[in-house]
Structure formats: C-alpha cells, structure tokens
CSV table of C-alpha atoms in Angstrom, one decimal:
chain,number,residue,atom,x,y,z
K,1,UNK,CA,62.3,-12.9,85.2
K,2,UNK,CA,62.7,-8.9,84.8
K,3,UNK,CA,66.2,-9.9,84.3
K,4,UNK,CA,66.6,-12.3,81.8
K,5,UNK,CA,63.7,-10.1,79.8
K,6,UNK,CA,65.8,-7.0,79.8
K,7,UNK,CA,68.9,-8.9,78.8
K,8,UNK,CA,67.1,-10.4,76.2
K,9,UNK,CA,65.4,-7.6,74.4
K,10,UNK,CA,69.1,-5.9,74.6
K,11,UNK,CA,70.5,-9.0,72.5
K,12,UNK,CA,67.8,-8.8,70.4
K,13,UNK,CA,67.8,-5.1,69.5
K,14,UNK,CA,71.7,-4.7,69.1
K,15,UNK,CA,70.7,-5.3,65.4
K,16,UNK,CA,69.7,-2.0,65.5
K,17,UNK,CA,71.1,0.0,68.1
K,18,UNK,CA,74.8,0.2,69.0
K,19,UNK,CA,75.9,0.5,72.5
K,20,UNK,CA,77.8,3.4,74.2
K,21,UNK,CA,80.4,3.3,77.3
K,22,UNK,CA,79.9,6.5,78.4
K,23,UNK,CA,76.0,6.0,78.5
K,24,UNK,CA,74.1,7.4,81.4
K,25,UNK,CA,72.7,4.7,83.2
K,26,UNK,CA,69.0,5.4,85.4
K,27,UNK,CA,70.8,5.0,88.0
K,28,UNK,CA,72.8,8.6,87.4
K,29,UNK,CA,69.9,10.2,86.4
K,30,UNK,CA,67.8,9.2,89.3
K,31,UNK,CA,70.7,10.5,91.7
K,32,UNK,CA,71.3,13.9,89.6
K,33,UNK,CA,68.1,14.5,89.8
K,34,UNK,CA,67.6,13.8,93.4
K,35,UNK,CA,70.0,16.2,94.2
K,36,UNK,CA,69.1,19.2,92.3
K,37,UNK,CA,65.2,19.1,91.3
K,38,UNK,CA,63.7,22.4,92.8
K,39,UNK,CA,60.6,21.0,93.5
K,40,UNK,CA,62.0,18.4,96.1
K,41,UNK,CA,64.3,21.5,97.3
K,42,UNK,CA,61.2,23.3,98.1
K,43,UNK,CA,59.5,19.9,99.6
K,44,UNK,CA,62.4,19.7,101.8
K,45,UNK,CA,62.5,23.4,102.8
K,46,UNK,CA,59.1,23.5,104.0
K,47,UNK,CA,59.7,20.0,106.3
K,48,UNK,CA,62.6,21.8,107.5
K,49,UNK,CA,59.4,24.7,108.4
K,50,UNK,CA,57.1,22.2,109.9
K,51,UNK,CA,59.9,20.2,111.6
K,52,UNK,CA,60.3,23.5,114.1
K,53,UNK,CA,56.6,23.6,115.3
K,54,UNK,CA,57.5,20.6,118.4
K,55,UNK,CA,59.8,23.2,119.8
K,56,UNK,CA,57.8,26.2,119.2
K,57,UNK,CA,54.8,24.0,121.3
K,58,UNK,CA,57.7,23.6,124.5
K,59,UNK,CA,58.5,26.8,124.3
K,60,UNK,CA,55.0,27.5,125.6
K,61,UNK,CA,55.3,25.2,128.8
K,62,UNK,CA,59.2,27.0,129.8
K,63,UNK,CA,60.3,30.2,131.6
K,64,UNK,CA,60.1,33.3,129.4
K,65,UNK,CA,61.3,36.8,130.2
K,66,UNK,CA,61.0,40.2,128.9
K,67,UNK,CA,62.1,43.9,129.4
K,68,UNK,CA,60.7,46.7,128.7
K,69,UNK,CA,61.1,50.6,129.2
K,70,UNK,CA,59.4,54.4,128.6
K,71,UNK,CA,60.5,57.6,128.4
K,72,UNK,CA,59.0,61.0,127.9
K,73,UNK,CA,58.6,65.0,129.1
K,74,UNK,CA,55.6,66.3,130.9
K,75,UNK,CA,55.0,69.8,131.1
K,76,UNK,CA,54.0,70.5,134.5
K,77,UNK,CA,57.5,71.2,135.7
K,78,UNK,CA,58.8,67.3,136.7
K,79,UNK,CA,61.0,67.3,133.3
K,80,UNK,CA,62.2,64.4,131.4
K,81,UNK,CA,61.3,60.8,133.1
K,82,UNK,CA,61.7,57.1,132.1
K,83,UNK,CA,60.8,54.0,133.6
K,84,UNK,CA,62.3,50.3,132.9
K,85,UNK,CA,61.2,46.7,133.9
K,86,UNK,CA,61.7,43.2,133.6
K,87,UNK,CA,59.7,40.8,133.9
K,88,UNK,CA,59.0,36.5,134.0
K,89,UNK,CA,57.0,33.6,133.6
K,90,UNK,CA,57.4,30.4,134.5
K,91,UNK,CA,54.2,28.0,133.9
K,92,UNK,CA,53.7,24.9,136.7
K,93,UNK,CA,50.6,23.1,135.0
K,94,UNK,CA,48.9,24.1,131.9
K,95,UNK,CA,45.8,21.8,132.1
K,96,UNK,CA,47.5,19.1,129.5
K,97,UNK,CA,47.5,22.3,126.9
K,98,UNK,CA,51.1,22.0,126.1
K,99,UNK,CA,51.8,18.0,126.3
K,100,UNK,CA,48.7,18.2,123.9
K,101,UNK,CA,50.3,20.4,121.1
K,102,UNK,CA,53.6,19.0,121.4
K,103,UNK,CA,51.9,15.3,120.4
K,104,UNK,CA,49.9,17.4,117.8
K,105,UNK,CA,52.8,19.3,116.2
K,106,UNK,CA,54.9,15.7,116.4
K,107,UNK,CA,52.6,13.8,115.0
K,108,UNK,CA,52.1,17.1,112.1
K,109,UNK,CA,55.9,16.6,111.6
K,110,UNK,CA,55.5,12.7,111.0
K,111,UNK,CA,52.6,13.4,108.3
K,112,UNK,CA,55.0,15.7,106.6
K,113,UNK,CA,58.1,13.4,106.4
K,114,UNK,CA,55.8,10.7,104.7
K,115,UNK,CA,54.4,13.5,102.2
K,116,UNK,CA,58.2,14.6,101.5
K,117,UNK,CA,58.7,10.9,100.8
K,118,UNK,CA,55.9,10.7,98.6
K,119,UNK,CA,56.7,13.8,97.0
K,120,UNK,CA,60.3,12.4,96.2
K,121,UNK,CA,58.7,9.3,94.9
K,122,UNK,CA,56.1,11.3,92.4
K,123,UNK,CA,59.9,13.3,91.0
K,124,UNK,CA,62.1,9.8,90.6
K,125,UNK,CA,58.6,8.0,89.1
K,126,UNK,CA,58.6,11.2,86.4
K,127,UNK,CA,62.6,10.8,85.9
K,128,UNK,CA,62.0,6.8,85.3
K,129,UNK,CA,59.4,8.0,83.0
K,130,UNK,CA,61.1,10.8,81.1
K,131,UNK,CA,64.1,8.2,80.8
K,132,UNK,CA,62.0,5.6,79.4
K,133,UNK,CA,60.3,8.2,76.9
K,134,UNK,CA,64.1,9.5,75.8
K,135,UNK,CA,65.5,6.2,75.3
K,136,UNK,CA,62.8,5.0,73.2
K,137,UNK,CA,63.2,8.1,71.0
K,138,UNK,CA,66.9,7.6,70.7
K,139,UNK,CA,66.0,3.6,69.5
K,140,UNK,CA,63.1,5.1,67.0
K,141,UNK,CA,66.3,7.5,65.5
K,142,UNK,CA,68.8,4.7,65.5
K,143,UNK,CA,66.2,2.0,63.6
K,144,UNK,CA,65.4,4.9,61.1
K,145,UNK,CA,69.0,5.3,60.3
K,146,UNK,CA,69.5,1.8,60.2
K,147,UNK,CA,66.5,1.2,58.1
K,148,UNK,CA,67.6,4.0,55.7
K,149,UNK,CA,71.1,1.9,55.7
K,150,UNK,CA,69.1,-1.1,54.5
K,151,UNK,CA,67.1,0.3,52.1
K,152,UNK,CA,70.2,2.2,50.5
K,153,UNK,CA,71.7,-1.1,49.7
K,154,UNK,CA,68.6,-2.8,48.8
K,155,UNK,CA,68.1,0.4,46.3
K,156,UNK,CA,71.2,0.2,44.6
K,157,UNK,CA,71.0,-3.9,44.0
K,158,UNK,CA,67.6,-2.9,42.6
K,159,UNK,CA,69.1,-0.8,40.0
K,160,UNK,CA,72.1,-3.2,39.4
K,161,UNK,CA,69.7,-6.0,38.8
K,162,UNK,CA,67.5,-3.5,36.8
K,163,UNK,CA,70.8,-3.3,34.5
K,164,UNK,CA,71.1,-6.6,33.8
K,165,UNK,CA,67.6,-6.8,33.0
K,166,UNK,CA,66.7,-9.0,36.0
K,167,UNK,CA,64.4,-6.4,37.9
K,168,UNK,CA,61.8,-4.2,36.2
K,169,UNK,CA,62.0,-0.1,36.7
K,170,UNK,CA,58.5,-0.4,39.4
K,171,UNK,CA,61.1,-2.4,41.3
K,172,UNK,CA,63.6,0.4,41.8
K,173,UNK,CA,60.9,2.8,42.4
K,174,UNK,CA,58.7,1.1,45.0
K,175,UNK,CA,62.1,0.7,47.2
K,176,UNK,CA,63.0,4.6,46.7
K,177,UNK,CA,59.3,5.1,48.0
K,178,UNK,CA,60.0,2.9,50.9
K,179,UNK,CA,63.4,4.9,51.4
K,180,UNK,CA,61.4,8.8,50.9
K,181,UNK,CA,59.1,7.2,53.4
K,182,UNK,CA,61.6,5.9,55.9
K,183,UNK,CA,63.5,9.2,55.7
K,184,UNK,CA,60.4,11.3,56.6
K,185,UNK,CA,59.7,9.0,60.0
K,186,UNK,CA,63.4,10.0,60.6
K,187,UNK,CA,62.5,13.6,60.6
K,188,UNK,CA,59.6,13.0,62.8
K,189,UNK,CA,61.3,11.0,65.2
K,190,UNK,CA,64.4,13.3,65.1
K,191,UNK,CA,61.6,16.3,66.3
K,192,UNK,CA,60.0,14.4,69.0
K,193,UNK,CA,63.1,13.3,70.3
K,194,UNK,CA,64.7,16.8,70.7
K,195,UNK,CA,60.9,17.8,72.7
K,196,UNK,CA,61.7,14.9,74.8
K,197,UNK,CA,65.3,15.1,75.3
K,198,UNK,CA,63.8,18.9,76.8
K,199,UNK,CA,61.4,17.3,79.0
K,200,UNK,CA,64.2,15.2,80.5
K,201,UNK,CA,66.9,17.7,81.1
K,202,UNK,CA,63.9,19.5,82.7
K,203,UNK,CA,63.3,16.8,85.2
K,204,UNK,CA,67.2,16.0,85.5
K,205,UNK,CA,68.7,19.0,85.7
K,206,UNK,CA,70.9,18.6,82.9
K,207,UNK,CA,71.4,17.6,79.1
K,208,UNK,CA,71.0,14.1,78.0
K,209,UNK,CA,73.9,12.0,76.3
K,210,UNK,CA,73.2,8.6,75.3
K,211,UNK,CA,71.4,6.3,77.6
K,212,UNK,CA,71.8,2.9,78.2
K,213,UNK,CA,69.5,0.4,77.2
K,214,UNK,CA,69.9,-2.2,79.7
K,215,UNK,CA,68.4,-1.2,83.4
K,216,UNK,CA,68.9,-3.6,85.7
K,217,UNK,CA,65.9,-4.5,87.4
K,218,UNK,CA,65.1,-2.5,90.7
K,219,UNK,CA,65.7,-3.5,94.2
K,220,UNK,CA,63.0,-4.5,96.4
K,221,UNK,CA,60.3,-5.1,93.3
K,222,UNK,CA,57.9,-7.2,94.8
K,223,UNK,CA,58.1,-10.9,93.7
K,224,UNK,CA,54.2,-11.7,93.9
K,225,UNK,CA,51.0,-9.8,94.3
K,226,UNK,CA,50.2,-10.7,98.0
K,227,UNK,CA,53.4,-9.1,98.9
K,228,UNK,CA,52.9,-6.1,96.9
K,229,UNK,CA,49.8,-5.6,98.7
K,230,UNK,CA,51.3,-6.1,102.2
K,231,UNK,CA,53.7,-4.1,101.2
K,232,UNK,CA,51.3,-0.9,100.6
K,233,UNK,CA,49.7,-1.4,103.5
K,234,UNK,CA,53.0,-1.4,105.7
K,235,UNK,CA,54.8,1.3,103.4
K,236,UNK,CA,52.9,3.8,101.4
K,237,UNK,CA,53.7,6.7,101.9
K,238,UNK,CA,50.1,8.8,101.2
K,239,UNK,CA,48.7,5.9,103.8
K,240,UNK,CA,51.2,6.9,106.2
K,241,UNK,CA,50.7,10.1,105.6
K,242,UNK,CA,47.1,10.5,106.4
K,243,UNK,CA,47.3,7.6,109.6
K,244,UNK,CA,49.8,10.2,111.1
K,245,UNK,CA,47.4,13.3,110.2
K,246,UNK,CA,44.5,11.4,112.3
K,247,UNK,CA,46.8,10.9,115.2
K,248,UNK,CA,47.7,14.8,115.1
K,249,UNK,CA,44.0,15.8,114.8
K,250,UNK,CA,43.3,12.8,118.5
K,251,UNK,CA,46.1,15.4,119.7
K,252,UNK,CA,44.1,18.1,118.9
K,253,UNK,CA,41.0,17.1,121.0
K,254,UNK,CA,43.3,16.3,123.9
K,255,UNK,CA,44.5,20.2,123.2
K,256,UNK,CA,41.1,21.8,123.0
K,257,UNK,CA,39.8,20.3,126.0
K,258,UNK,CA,42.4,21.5,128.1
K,259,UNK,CA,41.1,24.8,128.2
K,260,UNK,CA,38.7,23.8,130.2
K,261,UNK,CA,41.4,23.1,132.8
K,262,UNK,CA,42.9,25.8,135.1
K,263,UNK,CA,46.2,26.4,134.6
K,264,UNK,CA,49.0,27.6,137.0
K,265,UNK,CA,52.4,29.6,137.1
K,266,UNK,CA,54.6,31.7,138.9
K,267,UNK,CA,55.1,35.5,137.5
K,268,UNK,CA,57.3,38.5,138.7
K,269,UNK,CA,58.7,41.6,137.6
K,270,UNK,CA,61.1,44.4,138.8
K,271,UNK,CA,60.9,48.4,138.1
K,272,UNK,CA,63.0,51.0,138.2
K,273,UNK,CA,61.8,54.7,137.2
K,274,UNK,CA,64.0,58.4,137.7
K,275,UNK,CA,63.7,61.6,136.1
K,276,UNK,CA,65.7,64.4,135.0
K,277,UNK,CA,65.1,67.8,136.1
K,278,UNK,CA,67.5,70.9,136.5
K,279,UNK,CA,70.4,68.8,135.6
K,280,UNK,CA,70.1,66.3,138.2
K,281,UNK,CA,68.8,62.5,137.7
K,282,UNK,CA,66.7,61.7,140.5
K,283,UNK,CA,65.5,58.0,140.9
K,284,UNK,CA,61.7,56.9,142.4
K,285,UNK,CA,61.9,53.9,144.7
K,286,UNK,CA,62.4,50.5,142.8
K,287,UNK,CA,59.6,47.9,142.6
K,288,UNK,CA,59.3,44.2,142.4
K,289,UNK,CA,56.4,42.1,142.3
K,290,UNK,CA,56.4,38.2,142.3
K,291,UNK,CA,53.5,35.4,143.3
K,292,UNK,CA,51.3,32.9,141.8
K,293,UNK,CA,49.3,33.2,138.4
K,294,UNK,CA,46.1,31.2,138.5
K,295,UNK,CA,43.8,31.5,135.7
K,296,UNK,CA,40.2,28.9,136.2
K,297,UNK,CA,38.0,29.0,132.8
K,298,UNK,CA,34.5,29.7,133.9
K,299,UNK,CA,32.4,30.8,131.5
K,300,UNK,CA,33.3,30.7,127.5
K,301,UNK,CA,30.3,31.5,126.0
K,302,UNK,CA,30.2,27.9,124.4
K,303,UNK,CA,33.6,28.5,122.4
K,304,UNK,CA,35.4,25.8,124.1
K,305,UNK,CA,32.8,23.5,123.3
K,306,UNK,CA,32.7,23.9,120.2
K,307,UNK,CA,36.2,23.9,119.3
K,308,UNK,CA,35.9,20.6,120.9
K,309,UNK,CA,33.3,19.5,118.2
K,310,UNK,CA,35.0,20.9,115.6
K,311,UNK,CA,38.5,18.8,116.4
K,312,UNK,CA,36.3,15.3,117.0
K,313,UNK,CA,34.9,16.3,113.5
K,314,UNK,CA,38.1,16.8,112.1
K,315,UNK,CA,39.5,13.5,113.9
K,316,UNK,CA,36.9,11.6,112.3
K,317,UNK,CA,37.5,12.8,108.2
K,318,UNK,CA,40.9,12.0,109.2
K,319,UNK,CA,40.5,8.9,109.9
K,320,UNK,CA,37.5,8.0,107.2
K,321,UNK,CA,40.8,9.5,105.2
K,322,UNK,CA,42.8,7.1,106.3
K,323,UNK,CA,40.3,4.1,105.7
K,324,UNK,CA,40.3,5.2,102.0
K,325,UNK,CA,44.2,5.9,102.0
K,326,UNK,CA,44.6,1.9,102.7
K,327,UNK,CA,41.9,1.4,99.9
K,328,UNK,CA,44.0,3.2,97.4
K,329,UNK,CA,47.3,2.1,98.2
K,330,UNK,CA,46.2,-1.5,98.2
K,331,UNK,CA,44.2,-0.9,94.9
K,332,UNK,CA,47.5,0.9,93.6
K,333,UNK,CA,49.7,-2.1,94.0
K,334,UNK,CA,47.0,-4.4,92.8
K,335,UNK,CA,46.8,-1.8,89.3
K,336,UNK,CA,51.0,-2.1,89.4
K,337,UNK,CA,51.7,-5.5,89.8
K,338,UNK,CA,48.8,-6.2,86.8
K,339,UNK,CA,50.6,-3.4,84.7
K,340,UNK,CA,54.1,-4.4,85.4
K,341,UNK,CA,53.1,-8.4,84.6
K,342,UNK,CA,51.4,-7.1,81.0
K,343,UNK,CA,54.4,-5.1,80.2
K,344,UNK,CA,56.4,-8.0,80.5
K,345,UNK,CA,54.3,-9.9,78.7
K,346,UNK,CA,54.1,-7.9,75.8
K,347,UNK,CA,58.0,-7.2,75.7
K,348,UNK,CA,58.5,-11.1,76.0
K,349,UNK,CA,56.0,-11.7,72.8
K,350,UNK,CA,57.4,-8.5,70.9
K,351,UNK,CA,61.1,-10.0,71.3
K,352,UNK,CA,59.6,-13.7,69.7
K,353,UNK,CA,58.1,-11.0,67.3
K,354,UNK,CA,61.2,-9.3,66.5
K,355,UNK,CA,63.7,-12.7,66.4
K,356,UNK,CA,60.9,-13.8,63.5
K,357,UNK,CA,60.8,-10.5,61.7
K,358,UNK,CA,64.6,-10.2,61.7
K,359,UNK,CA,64.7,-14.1,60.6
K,360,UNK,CA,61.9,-13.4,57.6
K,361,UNK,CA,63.6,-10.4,56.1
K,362,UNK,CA,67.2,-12.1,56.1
K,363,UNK,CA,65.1,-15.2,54.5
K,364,UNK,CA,63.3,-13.2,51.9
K,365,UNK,CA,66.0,-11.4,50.7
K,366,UNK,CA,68.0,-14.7,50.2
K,367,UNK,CA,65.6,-15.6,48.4
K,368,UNK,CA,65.2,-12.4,46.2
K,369,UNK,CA,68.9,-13.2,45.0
K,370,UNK,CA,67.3,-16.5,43.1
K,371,UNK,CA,64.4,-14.7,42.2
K,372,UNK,CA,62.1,-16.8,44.4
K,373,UNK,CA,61.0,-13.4,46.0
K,374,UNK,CA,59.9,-10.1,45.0
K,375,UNK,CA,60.2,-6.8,46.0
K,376,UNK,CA,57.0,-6.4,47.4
K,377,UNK,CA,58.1,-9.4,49.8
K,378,UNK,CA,61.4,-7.6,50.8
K,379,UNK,CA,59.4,-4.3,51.8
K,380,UNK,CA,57.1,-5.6,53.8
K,381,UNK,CA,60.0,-8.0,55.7
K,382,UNK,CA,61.3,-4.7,55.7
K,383,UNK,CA,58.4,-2.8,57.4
K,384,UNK,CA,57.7,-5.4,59.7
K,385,UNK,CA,61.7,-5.6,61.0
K,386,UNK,CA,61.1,-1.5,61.8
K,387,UNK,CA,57.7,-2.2,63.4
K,388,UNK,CA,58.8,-5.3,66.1
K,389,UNK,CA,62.3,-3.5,66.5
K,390,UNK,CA,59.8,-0.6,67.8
K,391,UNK,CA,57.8,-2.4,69.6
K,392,UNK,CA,60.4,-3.8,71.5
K,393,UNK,CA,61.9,-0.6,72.5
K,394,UNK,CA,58.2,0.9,73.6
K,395,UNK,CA,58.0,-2.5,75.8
K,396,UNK,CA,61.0,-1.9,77.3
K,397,UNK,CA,59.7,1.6,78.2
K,398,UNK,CA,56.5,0.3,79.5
K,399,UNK,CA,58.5,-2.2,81.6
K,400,UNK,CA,60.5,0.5,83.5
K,401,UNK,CA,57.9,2.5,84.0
K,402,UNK,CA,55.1,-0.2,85.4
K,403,UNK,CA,58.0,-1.0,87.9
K,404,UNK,CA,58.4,2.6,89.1
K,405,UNK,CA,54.8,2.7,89.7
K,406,UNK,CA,54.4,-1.0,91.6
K,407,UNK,CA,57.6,0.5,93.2
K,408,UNK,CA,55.8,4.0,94.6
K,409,UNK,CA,52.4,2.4,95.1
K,410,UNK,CA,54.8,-0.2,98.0
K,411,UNK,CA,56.2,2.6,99.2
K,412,UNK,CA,59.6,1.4,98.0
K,413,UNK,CA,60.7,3.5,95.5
K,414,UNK,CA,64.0,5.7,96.5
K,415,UNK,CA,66.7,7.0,95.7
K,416,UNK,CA,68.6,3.9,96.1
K,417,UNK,CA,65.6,1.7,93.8
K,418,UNK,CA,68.2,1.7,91.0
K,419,UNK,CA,71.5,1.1,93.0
C-alpha cells in the first residue's frame, strides 16, 4: 500500500517537479550520516568505556602483584640504605563478591548496547526527518517556479487578448497580482529552504544536492497493529534497556550481600634491604613471608545492611521502570501505526485532490479561450493547482516520517531500514 502511494504521488507531482539522476536517495543520507554524526561517535565511545567494566570486575578475583622499594640517609653513622620488595595476591573465595559484579557490570554493558541502539535510532529518525523537511522545501521552490511559468504565459495571453479587445485592462492586472504574489512565496520558500538545507547538512555531515522524491518504503514496517505492538514489546530498544538495568541492579544485591561472607586467599612477599657505608654495599639478610589471608566480617556498624536496602530499593524502581518501559513502547507503536495510517490517508485524498485541481485548471483555461471562463476562474484553478501540488509534497513528508517513528517505537529502525 506504502508502495503504490509513493509511486503514485511521484506520477502525480512530475507536473511540477522534474527528476534528477544524481539525486541523493535516503538511503545515502541515512548511511553518511551513520558514519560520521559526532553524537553517535561519542555514544559509541562511551560503550566502548562501559564495555571494559566485566574485565575490570575479574580482575578483582585473579593474582595480582606489586613491587615496591625505599631509599634514604640517616645520620647516626649507618649511611645511605634502601630496601625493595615484592609482593602477591592470589584470592581463593571471595564470598560471591566477584561472580556478583561481573553479572552486574555484564548486565550494565547489555543496558548500554540497547541505549547505543536507541541513541542511533533517535539520529537516523532526525535524518528521515530533516530529509523529509528538505525535500518538501525543494518541491515548495520548484511549484513556485513552475507557477511563475504559468502565470508568465497566462499574463502575456492576457495582454494579447487585451489588444484585440477581447479582455478588459482589470484582467491583465489581477493575473500580474497573482504573479507579484507567487513571486514573493518564492522568496520565502527560497529562505526557508536554505535554513533547512543547514539543518540537514548538520545532521548529515555534508551539503545537500537534490533529493529524490520517491523512497521506497522501509524494510521490516510492520503490516498491522498487533504486530507492531508485539514487535515493541520484543524489540524496543528503551524497554530493553531498562529490563537489562533491573537485572544489573538483582546483581547488585547478590554483590552487597557478599560482604557479609568471609573471603579467602593466599598472600606473600619477598625483601631485600643493604646499605652503603665507607664505600662498601653491605646487604641485611633477605625476607619472605607467604600463608593464608582470611578476612570474617563481624561487626559493620549496620553499613552492610543497609547497602543491602539500598540495592533492593534500587532493584525495585528498576523494575517499576521496566513495567512503564513496556507501557510506553507499546503506547508508542500504537501512536505510530495510527500516525503512519493518517498520513497515508491524507497523501492518498491530497493525490485525488491534486489529479482534480490539475484537471480543473487545464479545463478552465480551455474554456477561457471561448470565453466561457473568466480570469477570476483561471486564478483560483491556479491557486488551488499550487495548494494540492503542496499538499502532496507535505504528505509525502509526513509519510516518511510517521514510518521512521512506527519504525523506532518496534525497535526496527537501522541503518539498513532504507536498504
């Protein structure tokens, strides 16, 4: 259906608007600006950030080592001294502590990927936007010109028929106003299409050509409403997002209560000290300890407790968040699919509307030639040609972006949406 109404409105509005075969398609400007928008650069960086806390949690349950040294000069005769050491941990059982924040940080890192997903859902919904916005500001330029076109001709068989007395001198004059009047929606539509051609190559990354009126419709657009709600449910992104935070903050109970727990590992070290007096180094004996590291929580002064609390707490927002999160994404899909099926609506009436308005102005100025019209006739045929060719474009806007939105709200709007 999406189809046939986007090929459609393009028949329809080639009255008005020529084509280009170098025009930039969605599809590049989805890609281009996939690839180089700074805010999904910076989005990806800091996942890159959050991706490393996992590992930093292991680290905290493996072997770690360290060496260390002094040096200085007493003055009570034994000269210049120094002492080094090295030393190692190795933990056995950490009382669930680290299997705790490796699940938490996972499950952190899984809540991120979603929010990078949604973040690079929010940048291609504001390109399909910014695209939309552009193209219908190029169409409002082209059916001023066009219009301008019209009236020129219309204007001059005014003033040959005013010759040849068949057209009076008000004639002539109410199609120049119609022309003055054209010409100045040119200049405003010439202004707000340079503001938004700057908005886009904002979003993009680079300058807009000409783009191409006929977008296929996306992959993966949902085909009825029950699936775009199943779809939210399974897919989006912000629901995911907070179902993974809840599991991180379940990990984070596990985590806390652990310290309760006694935890166990084996420790050593080795040192070696000498000092240098009257030219001679002279070494002290070398030392090495090693054994068992038990450490049994017995009194915390409640702080364990509480931190306990506090992560249930936190466990239960997160998932109340996550309850709402499946409200809002289902309520988004049921807002998209209604949107996406008005804007198609109103592009499939303003196409009728524009085949009639295209029909009633050749008719009327047929007609005109036998007199069976007047001018008054031809410049509101006129108007109303200008009005339904611009109404079709807006449609066509609306339609592109009511599909991005169903698209993000299913958690199915990519990169590859457009492909």
């Amino acid at each position: 259906m999406t189809r046939w109404i986007a090929t459609a409105a393009g028949l329809v509005f080639a009255v008005s608007a020529p084509t280009s075969v170098s025009a930039e398609t969605l599809r590049e400007a989805v890609a281009a600006a996939f690839a180089t928008n700074p805010q999904l650069a910076a989005a990806r960086a800091r996942q890159e950030a959050l991706a490393e806390t996992p590992e930093q949690a292991r680290a905290l349950g493996r072997l770690t080592a360290a060496g260390g040294g002094t040096a200085g000069y007493d003055r009570f005769g034994y000269g210049r001294g120094g002492i080094a050491t090295v030393s190692a941990t190795l933990p056995i059982w950490t009382g669930g502590r680290v299997p705790a924040a490796v699940r938490a940080a996972g499950r952190d890192v899984a809540a991120g990927e979603e929010g990078l997903r949604d973040t690079g859902a929010a940048i291609l919904e504001s390109v399909v936007a910014a695209y939309a916005d552009l193209l219908y500001n190029q169409q409002a330029v082209e059916v001023a010109r066009v219009g301008i076109e019209r009236l020129d001709a219309q204007v001059a068989e005014a003033r040959s028929r005013f010759g040849l007395g068949q057209a009076t001198q008000t004639d002539v004059a109410q199609l120049e106003a119609q022309r003055a009047s054209v010409v100045a929606n040119l200049a405003d539509a010439e202004g707000t299409l340079a503001i938004v051609a700057a908005a886009y190559r904002a979003i993009v990354g680079r300058p807009a050509g000409t783009l191409a009126a006929e977008v296929p419709s996306p992959v993966r657009l949902p085909a009825t409403r029950d699936e775009a709600r199943v779809a939210s449910i399974a897919d989006n992104p912000l629901l995911l997002q907070q179902r993974r935070a809840a599991e991180a903050s379940a990990a984070r109970i596990a985590q806390e209560r652990a310290e309760r727990a006694p935890s166990l590992g084996l420790a050593g070290s080795y040192g070696y000290g000498g000092r240098l007096g009257g030219g001679d180094l002279r070494g002290y004996d070398a030392g090495a300890v090693g054994g068992v590291a038990l450490r049994i929580p017995l009194l915390t002064g409640g702080l364990v407790a509480a931190r306990v609390r506090q992560a249930e707490a936190n466990n239960r927002a997160d998932r109340f968040g996550a309850d709402a999160a499946a409200r809002e994404a289902e309520r988004g899909a049921d807002a998209g699919w209604a949107a996406l099926a008005a804007a198609q609506g109103r592009l499939t009436a303003n196409i009728e509307g524009l085949r009639a308005a295209d029909l009633a102005l050749r008719g009327v100025r047929a007609e005109y030639g036998f007199d069976l019209r007047s001018t008054i006739d031809i410049l509101v045929a006129d108007q109303s040609l200008r009005a339904a060719q611009l109404a079709v474009a807006r449609s066509r806007g609306d339609v592109l972006i009511a599909q991005a939105a169903l698209l993000r709200a299913t958690g199915r709007l990519t990169v590859d949406a457009y492909g």
